[in-house]
C-alpha positions in Angstrom: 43.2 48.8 8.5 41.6 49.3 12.1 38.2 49.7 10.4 38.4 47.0 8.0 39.3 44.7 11.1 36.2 46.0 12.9 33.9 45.6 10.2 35.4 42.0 9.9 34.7 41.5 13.7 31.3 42.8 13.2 30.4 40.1 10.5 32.0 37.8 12.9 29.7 38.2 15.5 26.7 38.3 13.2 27.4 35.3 11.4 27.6 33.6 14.9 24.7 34.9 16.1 22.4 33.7 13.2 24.0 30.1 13.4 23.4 30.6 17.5 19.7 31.9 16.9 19.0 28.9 14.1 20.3 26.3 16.7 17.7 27.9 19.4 15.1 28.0 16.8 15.9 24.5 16.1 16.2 23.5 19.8 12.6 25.9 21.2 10.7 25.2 18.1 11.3 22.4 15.9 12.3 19.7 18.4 9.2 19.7 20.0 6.8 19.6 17.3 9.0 17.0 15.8 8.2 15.1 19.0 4.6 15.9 19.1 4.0 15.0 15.2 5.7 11.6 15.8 3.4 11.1 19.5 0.6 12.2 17.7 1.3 9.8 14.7 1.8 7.0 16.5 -1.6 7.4 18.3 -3.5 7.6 15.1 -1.9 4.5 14.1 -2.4 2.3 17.1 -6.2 3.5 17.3 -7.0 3.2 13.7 -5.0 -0.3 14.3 -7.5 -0.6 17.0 -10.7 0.4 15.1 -10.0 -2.0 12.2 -9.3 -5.0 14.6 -13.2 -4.0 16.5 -14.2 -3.7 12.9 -13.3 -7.1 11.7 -14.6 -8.7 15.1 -17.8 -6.9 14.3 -17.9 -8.1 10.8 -17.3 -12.2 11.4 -20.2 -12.0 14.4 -22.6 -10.0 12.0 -21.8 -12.9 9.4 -22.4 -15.6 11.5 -25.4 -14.3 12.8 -26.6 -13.6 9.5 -25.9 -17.7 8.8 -27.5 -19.0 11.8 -30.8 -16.7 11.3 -31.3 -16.1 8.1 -30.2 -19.1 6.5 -30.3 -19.1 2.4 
C-alpha cells in the first residue's frame, strides 16, 4: 500500500510539473512572440497603408501632368 501511495505521489508531482513547465513555456516563450508578431503586423500594415496613400498621390500628379503637357 505504502508503495502504491508513493508511486501515486510521484505522478502527482510530475503531472504538476509539466502543467507548471507548459505555463512557463507559455509565459517565457509564446507571450512574447505573440506580442512581437502582432507589433510587427501592425507595422507592415500602417506602412503598406502608408506606401499606397504616397502611391496614389504619385499617381493623380503623374496624370495631371501628363494632361497639362502632353495633351491628346
Amino acid at each position: 500500500m505504502k508503495a502504491e501511495l508513493l508511486n501515486e505521489f510521484y505522478l502527482l508531482q510530475q503531472s504538476r510539473s509539466n502543467a507548471k513547465y507548459l505555463d512557463i513555456l507559455e509565459e517565457k516563450i509564446y507571450s512574447p512572440i505573440q506580442v512581437a508578431n502582432d507589433k510587427m503586423t501592425s507595422w507592415m500594415y500602417k506602412r503598406g497603408s502608408m506606401l499606397m496613400k504616397l502611391e496614389r498621390k504619385a499617381q493623380l500628379r503623374l496624370n495631371k501632368i501628363r494632361k497639362k503637357f502632353l495633351p491628346q
